[in-house]
Amino acid sequence: MLIRILKGTGIALLSLGVLIAGVYGYMYHQVQSRMNEKYVVQAPVLNIRYDSAQLAYGERLAIVKGCRDCHGDDMGGKVFVDDPGLGLLIGKNLTKGKGGLPKDYSTEDWVLALKHGIRRDGKTLLFMPSYEFTHLSEEDMSAIIAYAQSLKPVDRELPDHNLKPLSYILASLDKLPLIVAEKIEHSTELIKQVKSEVSVDFGKYLSNSCTGCHRPNMKGGDPIAPGFPVVPDVTTSGNVGKWTEDQFVTVLRTGKTPEGKEIDPKNMPWPMTAAYTDTELKALYAYLKSI
Ligand code: HEC
Ligand code: HEC
């Protein structure tokens, strides 16, 4: 009897093992083929100016759009995910130093990466939030590129990405924004420029830096990756609906909420929003209060 039960359990476990391996194998190959798909798009031609006002503006944007959070304060690259489940994800060295971008990395390649989320070989970039940057105005995108192309070379050779099973599983279930090019409407044209003023429209434009986590409707949802907290609703139906403009500005500058919570900058990038101007924060508030 006991032997029969043990045998039965053994067979059940073995079948389960085979089933899991089969499902994982399917997910792995499905994600691999999405990663290897080649995209053919025509990146718009941008006129880049390199005067000092433009470079200073571009540097500020590199901070407030979060480039430095993933590519390092000197933009020389850094490991920004190193997790036993997810694996290793590298924010590339974006300078022309050793380990950086190729010497002939052109303005077109920059636009391809930022607007389309595509590498110069036509394949998707991984985990780079181009689905946010695709909404940048032509003026802002040009300034970021001018600044990035003028960076001091940083010699820093980083390892390649090394994705572990959890990354494939989550990407397959669309629970991890890994395959960037799929998340972009490639035929959309860049808007020329956006007026910086306290308005719902300008707030909506700025909110493109938040939608990757708070979702396009800003109502939050599941954690963005395992180990991160649930992303809160930041519209009138969430806490923001109860906060005054001053309180909202304080949260995005200090990470401390009126409810007494201290937000960990690893979960919600408030050091990025701390660098926003009053106009930008008030415009965001106006937009969120309108939803
Ligand atoms: C959430 C993290 C994150 C943020 C924020 C981010 N990047 Fe990236 N970026 C990445 C990762 C990861 C890669 C590598 C993608 C790959 O190799 O597939 C990358 C790749 C790139 C590349 C392509 C390099 C190549 O090999 O072709 C460029 C250009 C780039 N980023 C520019 C920027 C700029 C400019 C900003 C700010 C406007 C920015 N990134 C913000 C994570 C990020
Ligand atoms: C990388 C993901 C990410 C991005 C980008 C991001 N947030 Fe958040 N945000 C979070 C998470 C996660 C929390 C919850 C933090 C916690 O629970 O500790 C949060 C919390 C908040 C809160 C506090 C809400 C509350 O009820 O306490 C506000 C307000 C907020 N975010 C606004 C913004 C705005 C505005 C932007 C864009 C300018 C933005 N966030 C960009 C992930 C993000």
mmCIF file of C-alpha atoms and ligand atoms in Angstrom:
data_model
loop_
_atom_site.group_PDB
_atom_site.id
_atom_site.type_symbol
_atom_site.label_atom_id
_atom_site.label_comp_id
_atom_site.label_asym_id
_atom_site.label_seq_id
_atom_site.Cartn_x
_atom_site.Cartn_y
_atom_site.Cartn_z
ATOM 1 C CA MET A 1 0.000 0.000 0.000
ATOM 2 C CA LEU A 2 2.648 2.462 1.152
ATOM 3 C CA ILE A 3 4.782 1.622 -1.850
ATOM 4 C CA ARG A 4 1.820 2.273 -4.140
ATOM 5 C CA ILE A 5 1.152 5.650 -2.577
ATOM 6 C CA LEU A 6 4.824 6.610 -2.796
ATOM 7 C CA LYS A 7 4.945 5.487 -6.403
ATOM 8 C CA GLY A 8 1.814 7.498 -7.151
ATOM 9 C CA THR A 9 3.224 10.612 -5.489
ATOM 10 C CA GLY A 10 6.491 10.143 -7.324
ATOM 11 C CA ILE A 11 4.742 9.984 -10.671
ATOM 12 C CA ALA A 12 2.608 13.029 -9.813
ATOM 13 C CA LEU A 13 5.684 15.043 -8.822
ATOM 14 C CA LEU A 14 7.556 13.972 -11.907
ATOM 15 C CA SER A 15 4.635 14.955 -14.145
ATOM 16 C CA LEU A 16 4.392 18.287 -12.368
ATOM 17 C CA GLY A 17 8.126 18.819 -12.906
ATOM 18 C CA VAL A 18 7.815 18.036 -16.602
ATOM 19 C CA LEU A 19 4.803 20.333 -16.897
ATOM 20 C CA ILE A 20 6.614 23.238 -15.190
ATOM 21 C CA ALA A 21 9.702 22.739 -17.336
ATOM 22 C CA GLY A 22 7.465 22.707 -20.410
ATOM 23 C CA VAL A 23 5.638 25.895 -19.472
ATOM 24 C CA TYR A 24 8.883 27.653 -18.598
ATOM 25 C CA GLY A 25 10.465 26.490 -21.839
ATOM 26 C CA TYR A 26 7.545 27.933 -23.760
ATOM 27 C CA MET A 27 7.782 31.267 -21.896
ATOM 28 C CA TYR A 28 11.540 31.472 -22.389
ATOM 29 C CA HIS A 29 11.320 30.922 -26.140
ATOM 30 C CA GLN A 30 8.382 33.271 -26.523
ATOM 31 C CA VAL A 31 10.270 36.106 -24.761
ATOM 32 C CA GLN A 32 13.499 35.329 -26.656
ATOM 33 C CA SER A 33 11.726 35.621 -29.995
ATOM 34 C CA ARG A 34 10.127 38.932 -28.956
ATOM 35 C CA MET A 35 13.587 40.155 -27.942
ATOM 36 C CA ASN A 36 15.031 39.159 -31.308
ATOM 37 C CA GLU A 37 12.327 40.714 -33.456
ATOM 38 C CA LYS A 38 13.696 43.387 -35.805
ATOM 39 C CA TYR A 39 11.842 46.667 -36.099
ATOM 40 C CA VAL A 40 11.979 48.892 -39.158
ATOM 41 C CA VAL A 41 11.126 52.476 -38.250
ATOM 42 C CA GLN A 42 12.110 55.879 -39.586
ATOM 43 C CA ALA A 43 13.430 57.958 -36.688
ATOM 44 C CA PRO A 44 12.599 61.677 -37.095
ATOM 45 C CA VAL A 45 15.526 63.977 -37.887
ATOM 46 C CA LEU A 46 16.331 66.357 -35.045
ATOM 47 C CA ASN A 47 18.380 69.511 -35.256
ATOM 48 C CA ILE A 48 20.688 69.510 -32.289
ATOM 49 C CA ARG A 49 22.116 72.760 -30.935
ATOM 50 C CA TYR A 50 25.061 72.655 -28.589
ATOM 51 C CA ASP A 51 25.056 76.161 -27.066
ATOM 52 C CA SER A 52 25.545 76.448 -23.321
ATOM 53 C CA ALA A 53 21.874 77.221 -22.563
ATOM 54 C CA GLN A 54 20.846 74.084 -24.439
ATOM 55 C CA LEU A 55 23.425 71.929 -22.615
ATOM 56 C CA ALA A 56 22.362 73.263 -19.207
ATOM 57 C CA TYR A 57 18.705 72.605 -20.050
ATOM 58 C CA GLY A 58 19.590 69.097 -21.221
ATOM 59 C CA GLU A 59 21.491 68.386 -18.021
ATOM 60 C CA ARG A 60 18.488 69.385 -15.936
ATOM 61 C CA LEU A 61 16.246 67.137 -18.018
ATOM 62 C CA ALA A 62 18.649 64.210 -17.536
ATOM 63 C CA ILE A 63 18.029 64.629 -13.810
ATOM 64 C CA VAL A 64 14.278 65.250 -13.836
ATOM 65 C CA LYS A 65 13.551 62.540 -16.420
ATOM 66 C CA GLY A 66 15.456 59.989 -14.354
ATOM 67 C CA CYS A 67 18.297 59.173 -16.803
ATOM 68 C CA ARG A 68 20.849 59.462 -14.028
ATOM 69 C CA ASP A 69 18.920 57.101 -11.741
ATOM 70 C CA CYS A 70 19.654 54.220 -14.106
ATOM 71 C CA HIS A 71 22.711 55.381 -16.042
ATOM 72 C CA GLY A 72 24.600 56.841 -13.062
ATOM 73 C CA ASP A 73 25.222 60.424 -11.986
ATOM 74 C CA ASP A 74 28.052 60.725 -14.508
ATOM 75 C CA MET A 75 25.957 58.820 -17.114
ATOM 76 C CA GLY A 76 28.841 56.339 -17.240
ATOM 77 C CA GLY A 77 26.465 53.465 -16.517
ATOM 78 C CA LYS A 78 25.657 51.317 -13.525
ATOM 79 C CA VAL A 79 24.141 48.029 -12.488
ATOM 80 C CA PHE A 80 20.608 49.019 -11.584
ATOM 81 C CA VAL A 81 19.015 45.629 -11.034
ATOM 82 C CA ASP A 82 20.981 42.796 -9.410
ATOM 83 C CA ASP A 83 18.452 40.344 -8.076
ATOM 84 C CA PRO A 84 18.741 36.567 -7.630
ATOM 85 C CA GLY A 85 15.344 36.049 -9.296
ATOM 86 C CA LEU A 86 15.386 38.692 -12.027
ATOM 87 C CA GLY A 87 19.099 38.634 -12.825
ATOM 88 C CA LEU A 88 21.334 41.484 -13.814
ATOM 89 C CA LEU A 89 20.189 44.598 -15.694
ATOM 90 C CA ILE A 90 22.659 47.250 -16.738
ATOM 91 C CA GLY A 91 21.985 50.941 -17.394
ATOM 92 C CA LYS A 92 24.459 51.413 -20.234
ATOM 93 C CA ASN A 93 27.487 53.690 -20.154
ATOM 94 C CA LEU A 94 26.167 56.516 -22.375
ATOM 95 C CA THR A 95 29.480 58.362 -22.704
ATOM 96 C CA LYS A 96 32.158 57.821 -25.347
ATOM 97 C CA GLY A 97 34.626 56.380 -22.809
ATOM 98 C CA LYS A 98 35.803 52.769 -22.594
ATOM 99 C CA GLY A 99 32.733 50.536 -22.230
ATOM 100 C CA GLY A 100 30.519 53.353 -23.549
ATOM 101 C CA LEU A 101 28.605 53.971 -26.763
ATOM 102 C CA PRO A 102 30.397 53.327 -30.064
ATOM 103 C CA LYS A 103 32.318 56.325 -31.475
ATOM 104 C CA ASP A 104 29.938 56.547 -34.436
ATOM 105 C CA TYR A 105 26.749 56.432 -32.334
ATOM 106 C CA SER A 106 24.767 59.078 -34.233
ATOM 107 C CA THR A 107 21.959 61.479 -33.387
ATOM 108 C CA GLU A 108 19.676 59.138 -35.313
ATOM 109 C CA ASP A 109 20.715 56.272 -33.019
ATOM 110 C CA TRP A 110 19.873 58.456 -30.031
ATOM 111 C CA VAL A 111 16.420 59.229 -31.390
ATOM 112 C CA LEU A 112 15.889 55.556 -32.210
ATOM 113 C CA ALA A 113 16.639 54.671 -28.580
ATOM 114 C CA LEU A 114 14.625 57.464 -26.943
ATOM 115 C CA LYS A 115 11.600 57.729 -29.209
ATOM 116 C CA HIS A 116 11.329 54.121 -30.378
ATOM 117 C CA GLY A 117 13.084 52.007 -27.734
ATOM 118 C CA ILE A 118 15.117 50.369 -30.475
ATOM 119 C CA ARG A 119 18.838 49.608 -30.608
ATOM 120 C CA ARG A 120 20.762 50.449 -33.756
ATOM 121 C CA ASP A 121 20.628 46.755 -34.803
ATOM 122 C CA GLY A 122 16.818 47.081 -34.995
ATOM 123 C CA LYS A 123 16.059 45.033 -31.873
ATOM 124 C CA THR A 124 14.190 46.255 -28.831
ATOM 125 C CA LEU A 125 15.999 47.812 -25.894
ATOM 126 C CA LEU A 126 15.398 46.021 -22.619
ATOM 127 C CA PHE A 127 13.801 47.761 -19.642
ATOM 128 C CA MET A 128 14.758 51.255 -20.838
ATOM 129 C CA PRO A 129 11.610 53.399 -20.309
ATOM 130 C CA SER A 130 11.450 54.753 -23.870
ATOM 131 C CA TYR A 131 7.648 54.320 -23.674
ATOM 132 C CA GLU A 132 7.826 57.418 -21.452
ATOM 133 C CA PHE A 133 10.451 59.313 -23.462
ATOM 134 C CA THR A 134 8.551 58.756 -26.722
ATOM 135 C CA HIS A 135 6.207 61.519 -25.482
ATOM 136 C CA LEU A 136 9.006 64.065 -24.978
ATOM 137 C CA SER A 137 8.723 67.193 -27.094
ATOM 138 C CA GLU A 138 11.215 67.676 -29.908
ATOM 139 C CA GLU A 139 12.717 70.555 -27.942
ATOM 140 C CA ASP A 140 13.261 68.457 -24.806
ATOM 141 C CA MET A 141 14.547 65.391 -26.631
ATOM 142 C CA SER A 142 17.047 67.525 -28.586
ATOM 143 C CA ALA A 143 18.349 69.105 -25.380
ATOM 144 C CA ILE A 144 18.853 65.731 -23.679
ATOM 145 C CA ILE A 145 20.716 64.414 -26.717
ATOM 146 C CA ALA A 146 22.889 67.550 -26.961
ATOM 147 C CA TYR A 147 23.827 67.179 -23.304
ATOM 148 C CA ALA A 148 24.459 63.433 -23.559
ATOM 149 C CA GLN A 149 26.600 63.803 -26.672
ATOM 150 C CA SER A 150 28.727 66.417 -24.902
ATOM 151 C CA LEU A 151 29.429 64.316 -21.817
ATOM 152 C CA LYS A 152 32.969 63.786 -20.589
ATOM 153 C CA PRO A 153 34.041 60.257 -21.535
ATOM 154 C CA VAL A 154 33.796 57.891 -18.568
ATOM 155 C CA ASP A 155 35.815 54.662 -18.730
ATOM 156 C CA ARG A 156 33.596 52.054 -17.146
ATOM 157 C CA GLU A 157 33.166 48.570 -18.517
ATOM 158 C CA LEU A 158 30.103 46.864 -17.106
ATOM 159 C CA PRO A 159 28.978 43.262 -17.541
ATOM 160 C CA ASP A 160 26.208 42.401 -20.027
ATOM 161 C CA HIS A 161 22.610 41.932 -18.949
ATOM 162 C CA ASN A 162 22.023 38.473 -17.552
ATOM 163 C CA LEU A 163 18.341 37.655 -17.271
ATOM 164 C CA LYS A 164 17.245 34.916 -14.877
ATOM 165 C CA PRO A 165 14.049 32.782 -15.084
ATOM 166 C CA LEU A 166 11.819 35.185 -13.160
ATOM 167 C CA SER A 167 12.462 37.914 -15.766
ATOM 168 C CA TYR A 168 11.344 35.614 -18.571
ATOM 169 C CA ILE A 169 8.286 34.450 -16.646
ATOM 170 C CA LEU A 170 7.181 37.996 -15.763
ATOM 171 C CA ALA A 171 7.907 39.351 -19.243
ATOM 172 C CA SER A 172 5.927 36.508 -20.742
ATOM 173 C CA LEU A 173 2.968 37.395 -18.506
ATOM 174 C CA ASP A 174 3.444 41.107 -19.342
ATOM 175 C CA LYS A 175 4.202 41.821 -15.682
ATOM 176 C CA LEU A 176 7.619 43.369 -16.353
ATOM 177 C CA PRO A 177 8.255 46.201 -18.851
ATOM 178 C CA LEU A 178 11.157 44.368 -20.513
ATOM 179 C CA ILE A 179 10.351 44.436 -24.242
ATOM 180 C CA VAL A 180 10.253 48.184 -24.638
ATOM 181 C CA ALA A 181 9.657 48.556 -28.384
ATOM 182 C CA GLU A 182 6.359 46.667 -28.080
ATOM 183 C CA LYS A 183 4.991 49.293 -25.742
ATOM 184 C CA ILE A 184 5.415 52.191 -28.160
ATOM 185 C CA GLU A 185 3.187 53.626 -30.872
ATOM 186 C CA HIS A 186 5.980 54.123 -33.425
ATOM 187 C CA SER A 187 4.049 56.193 -35.967
ATOM 188 C CA THR A 188 3.218 59.017 -33.516
ATOM 189 C CA GLU A 189 4.922 62.296 -34.421
ATOM 190 C CA LEU A 190 6.912 64.265 -31.871
ATOM 191 C CA ILE A 191 5.243 67.394 -30.580
ATOM 192 C CA LYS A 192 7.419 70.468 -31.162
ATOM 193 C CA GLN A 193 7.478 72.017 -27.729
ATOM 194 C CA VAL A 194 5.362 72.328 -24.627
ATOM 195 C CA LYS A 195 4.697 75.522 -22.731
ATOM 196 C CA SER A 196 5.978 75.422 -19.151
ATOM 197 C CA GLU A 197 3.082 76.828 -17.093
ATOM 198 C CA VAL A 198 0.741 75.732 -14.311
ATOM 199 C CA SER A 199 -1.804 73.999 -16.529
ATOM 200 C CA VAL A 200 -3.489 70.621 -16.774
ATOM 201 C CA ASP A 201 -1.913 70.126 -20.218
ATOM 202 C CA PHE A 202 1.632 70.708 -19.007
ATOM 203 C CA GLY A 203 0.939 68.469 -15.995
ATOM 204 C CA LYS A 204 -0.246 65.725 -18.304
ATOM 205 C CA TYR A 205 2.918 66.073 -20.379
ATOM 206 C CA LEU A 206 5.070 65.773 -17.246
ATOM 207 C CA SER A 207 3.069 62.788 -16.016
ATOM 208 C CA ASN A 208 4.615 60.713 -18.803
ATOM 209 C CA SER A 209 7.518 60.318 -16.360
ATOM 210 C CA CYS A 210 5.149 58.654 -13.896
ATOM 211 C CA THR A 211 2.990 56.416 -16.104
ATOM 212 C CA GLY A 212 5.529 53.581 -16.304
ATOM 213 C CA CYS A 213 4.746 52.884 -12.636
ATOM 214 C CA HIS A 214 1.465 54.691 -11.865
ATOM 215 C CA ARG A 215 -0.072 53.494 -15.185
ATOM 216 C CA PRO A 216 -1.376 55.759 -17.964
ATOM 217 C CA ASN A 217 -4.528 56.572 -15.944
ATOM 218 C CA MET A 218 -2.354 57.361 -12.862
ATOM 219 C CA LYS A 219 -4.511 55.025 -10.771
ATOM 220 C CA GLY A 220 -1.645 52.694 -9.885
ATOM 221 C CA GLY A 221 -1.741 48.914 -9.748
ATOM 222 C CA ASP A 222 0.430 45.874 -9.124
ATOM 223 C CA PRO A 223 4.069 46.361 -8.069
ATOM 224 C CA ILE A 224 6.288 47.188 -11.033
ATOM 225 C CA ALA A 225 8.574 44.227 -10.237
ATOM 226 C CA PRO A 226 8.766 41.693 -7.396
ATOM 227 C CA GLY A 227 10.034 43.196 -4.160
ATOM 228 C CA PHE A 228 8.486 46.621 -4.849
ATOM 229 C CA PRO A 229 5.349 47.954 -3.127
ATOM 230 C CA VAL A 230 1.929 48.244 -4.746
ATOM 231 C CA VAL A 231 1.816 51.444 -6.820
ATOM 232 C CA PRO A 232 -0.757 53.832 -5.335
ATOM 233 C CA ASP A 233 -3.567 55.711 -7.039
ATOM 234 C CA VAL A 234 -2.373 59.341 -7.257
ATOM 235 C CA THR A 235 -5.579 60.852 -8.650
ATOM 236 C CA THR A 236 -8.443 62.481 -6.707
ATOM 237 C CA SER A 237 -9.649 59.017 -5.668
ATOM 238 C CA GLY A 238 -6.323 58.400 -3.845
ATOM 239 C CA ASN A 239 -4.531 60.344 -1.111
ATOM 240 C CA VAL A 240 -3.676 63.173 -3.520
ATOM 241 C CA GLY A 241 -7.398 64.021 -3.600
ATOM 242 C CA LYS A 242 -7.133 64.938 0.101
ATOM 243 C CA TRP A 243 -3.879 66.892 -0.100
ATOM 244 C CA THR A 244 -3.496 70.626 -0.643
ATOM 245 C CA GLU A 245 -1.155 71.831 -3.364
ATOM 246 C CA ASP A 246 1.462 72.647 -0.700
ATOM 247 C CA GLN A 247 1.244 69.167 0.778
ATOM 248 C CA PHE A 248 1.600 67.585 -2.658
ATOM 249 C CA VAL A 249 4.690 69.687 -3.406
ATOM 250 C CA THR A 250 6.196 68.679 -0.037
ATOM 251 C CA VAL A 251 5.666 64.963 -0.763
ATOM 252 C CA LEU A 252 7.405 65.173 -4.127
ATOM 253 C CA ARG A 253 10.264 67.231 -2.672
ATOM 254 C CA THR A 254 10.874 65.315 0.584
ATOM 255 C CA GLY A 255 9.209 61.912 0.247
ATOM 256 C CA LYS A 256 7.277 62.560 3.473
ATOM 257 C CA THR A 257 3.494 62.325 3.199
ATOM 258 C CA PRO A 258 0.887 64.129 5.380
ATOM 259 C CA GLU A 259 -0.103 60.647 6.629
ATOM 260 C CA GLY A 260 3.381 60.385 8.162
ATOM 261 C CA LYS A 261 4.854 57.944 5.655
ATOM 262 C CA GLU A 262 8.491 58.236 4.515
ATOM 263 C CA ILE A 263 8.753 57.011 0.950
ATOM 264 C CA ASP A 264 11.851 55.006 0.076
ATOM 265 C CA PRO A 265 13.458 56.664 -2.983
ATOM 266 C CA LYS A 266 14.226 53.183 -4.361
ATOM 267 C CA ASN A 267 10.474 52.555 -4.709
ATOM 268 C CA MET A 268 9.311 55.977 -5.837
ATOM 269 C CA PRO A 269 11.946 58.285 -7.386
ATOM 270 C CA TRP A 270 11.159 61.434 -5.401
ATOM 271 C CA PRO A 271 14.786 62.712 -5.621
ATOM 272 C CA MET A 272 13.888 63.123 -9.308
ATOM 273 C CA THR A 273 10.697 65.059 -8.555
ATOM 274 C CA ALA A 274 12.575 67.058 -5.865
ATOM 275 C CA ALA A 275 14.446 68.672 -8.761
ATOM 276 C CA TYR A 276 11.194 69.777 -10.445
ATOM 277 C CA THR A 277 10.389 73.498 -10.425
ATOM 278 C CA ASP A 278 7.364 74.867 -8.530
ATOM 279 C CA THR A 279 5.634 75.367 -11.873
ATOM 280 C CA GLU A 280 6.188 71.720 -12.805
ATOM 281 C CA LEU A 281 4.936 70.359 -9.482
ATOM 282 C CA LYS A 282 1.897 72.634 -9.473
ATOM 283 C CA ALA A 283 1.078 71.624 -13.036
ATOM 284 C CA LEU A 284 1.271 67.953 -12.028
ATOM 285 C CA TYR A 285 -1.042 68.655 -9.097
ATOM 286 C CA ALA A 286 -3.502 70.458 -11.368
ATOM 287 C CA TYR A 287 -3.494 67.501 -13.747
ATOM 288 C CA LEU A 288 -3.887 64.835 -11.039
ATOM 289 C CA LYS A 289 -6.727 66.783 -9.418
ATOM 290 C CA SER A 290 -8.458 66.846 -12.802
ATOM 291 C CA ILE A 291 -8.634 63.035 -12.976
HETATM 292 C C1 HEC B 1 14.610 52.589 -15.481
HETATM 293 C C2 HEC B 1 15.995 52.726 -15.896
HETATM 294 C C3 HEC B 1 16.359 53.647 -17.031
HETATM 295 C C4 HEC B 1 16.092 54.991 -17.172
HETATM 296 C C5 HEC B 1 15.280 55.895 -16.259
HETATM 297 C C6 HEC B 1 16.765 55.415 -18.383
HETATM 298 N N1 HEC B 1 17.389 54.352 -18.982
HETATM 299 FE FE1 HEC B 1 18.413 54.378 -20.737
HETATM 300 N N2 HEC B 1 18.695 52.394 -20.612
HETATM 301 C C7 HEC B 1 18.320 51.599 -19.548
HETATM 302 C C8 HEC B 1 18.733 50.230 -19.810
HETATM 303 C C9 HEC B 1 18.483 49.035 -18.928
HETATM 304 C C10 HEC B 1 19.378 50.246 -21.071
HETATM 305 C C11 HEC B 1 20.009 49.068 -21.792
HETATM 306 C C12 HEC B 1 19.012 48.484 -22.726
HETATM 307 C C13 HEC B 1 19.562 47.350 -23.512
HETATM 308 O O1 HEC B 1 20.776 47.179 -23.584
HETATM 309 O O2 HEC B 1 18.753 46.604 -24.052
HETATM 310 C C14 HEC B 1 19.309 51.617 -21.545
HETATM 311 C C15 HEC B 1 19.801 52.015 -22.774
HETATM 312 C C16 HEC B 1 19.845 53.321 -23.212
HETATM 313 C C17 HEC B 1 20.332 53.732 -24.494
HETATM 314 C C18 HEC B 1 20.759 52.825 -25.630
HETATM 315 C C19 HEC B 1 22.197 52.480 -25.663
HETATM 316 C C20 HEC B 1 22.451 51.485 -26.749
HETATM 317 O O3 HEC B 1 23.113 50.504 -26.422
HETATM 318 O O4 HEC B 1 22.002 51.654 -27.881
HETATM 319 C C21 HEC B 1 20.264 55.101 -24.519
HETATM 320 C C22 HEC B 1 20.671 56.005 -25.662
HETATM 321 C C23 HEC B 1 19.700 55.527 -23.266
HETATM 322 N N3 HEC B 1 19.444 54.419 -22.483
HETATM 323 C C24 HEC B 1 19.465 56.834 -22.899
HETATM 324 C C25 HEC B 1 18.719 57.226 -21.781
HETATM 325 C C26 HEC B 1 18.335 58.590 -21.507
HETATM 326 C C27 HEC B 1 18.771 59.802 -22.299
HETATM 327 C C28 HEC B 1 17.542 58.547 -20.404
HETATM 328 C C29 HEC B 1 16.787 59.708 -19.761
HETATM 329 C C30 HEC B 1 15.948 60.502 -20.652
HETATM 330 C C31 HEC B 1 17.468 57.163 -19.971
HETATM 331 N N4 HEC B 1 18.193 56.394 -20.833
HETATM 332 C C32 HEC B 1 16.756 56.720 -18.868
HETATM 333 C C33 HEC B 1 17.658 51.988 -18.418
HETATM 334 C C34 HEC B 1 17.180 53.258 -18.185
HETATM 335 C C1 HEC B 2 9.673 53.736 -10.572
HETATM 336 C C2 HEC B 2 8.252 53.789 -10.326
HETATM 337 C C3 HEC B 2 7.614 55.133 -10.017
HETATM 338 C C4 HEC B 2 7.686 56.299 -10.738
HETATM 339 C C5 HEC B 2 8.456 56.552 -12.033
HETATM 340 C C6 HEC B 2 6.875 57.263 -10.046
HETATM 341 N N1 HEC B 2 6.341 56.695 -8.929
HETATM 342 FE FE1 HEC B 2 5.162 57.637 -7.531
HETATM 343 N N2 HEC B 2 5.205 55.969 -6.398
HETATM 344 C C7 HEC B 2 5.722 54.751 -6.758
HETATM 345 C C8 HEC B 2 5.518 53.814 -5.678
HETATM 346 C C9 HEC B 2 5.930 52.351 -5.689
HETATM 347 C C10 HEC B 2 4.880 54.521 -4.636
HETATM 348 C C11 HEC B 2 4.512 53.967 -3.263
HETATM 349 C C12 HEC B 2 5.706 54.052 -2.389
HETATM 350 C C13 HEC B 2 5.518 53.368 -1.095
HETATM 351 O O1 HEC B 2 4.453 52.778 -0.853
HETATM 352 O O2 HEC B 2 6.460 53.390 -0.306
HETATM 353 C C14 HEC B 2 4.698 55.879 -5.128
HETATM 354 C C15 HEC B 2 4.105 56.908 -4.389
HETATM 355 C C16 HEC B 2 3.758 58.129 -4.917
HETATM 356 C C17 HEC B 2 3.008 59.146 -4.206
HETATM 357 C C18 HEC B 2 2.496 59.032 -2.776
HETATM 358 C C19 HEC B 2 1.098 58.493 -2.834
HETATM 359 C C20 HEC B 2 0.502 58.211 -1.493
HETATM 360 O O3 HEC B 2 -0.700 57.913 -1.496
HETATM 361 O O4 HEC B 2 1.204 58.232 -0.491
HETATM 362 C C21 HEC B 2 2.841 60.201 -5.058
HETATM 363 C C22 HEC B 2 2.095 61.482 -4.809
HETATM 364 C C23 HEC B 2 3.513 59.846 -6.296
HETATM 365 N N3 HEC B 2 4.053 58.586 -6.170
HETATM 366 C C24 HEC B 2 3.547 60.643 -7.405
HETATM 367 C C25 HEC B 2 4.342 60.394 -8.518
HETATM 368 C C26 HEC B 2 4.501 61.299 -9.617
HETATM 369 C C27 HEC B 2 3.778 62.630 -9.774
HETATM 370 C C28 HEC B 2 5.397 60.723 -10.477
HETATM 371 C C29 HEC B 2 5.943 61.288 -11.779
HETATM 372 C C30 HEC B 2 6.514 62.606 -11.749
HETATM 373 C C31 HEC B 2 5.775 59.448 -9.905
HETATM 374 N N4 HEC B 2 5.111 59.272 -8.736
HETATM 375 C C32 HEC B 2 6.677 58.565 -10.474
HETATM 376 C C33 HEC B 2 6.373 54.468 -7.936
HETATM 377 C C34 HEC B 2 6.748 55.394 -8.893
#
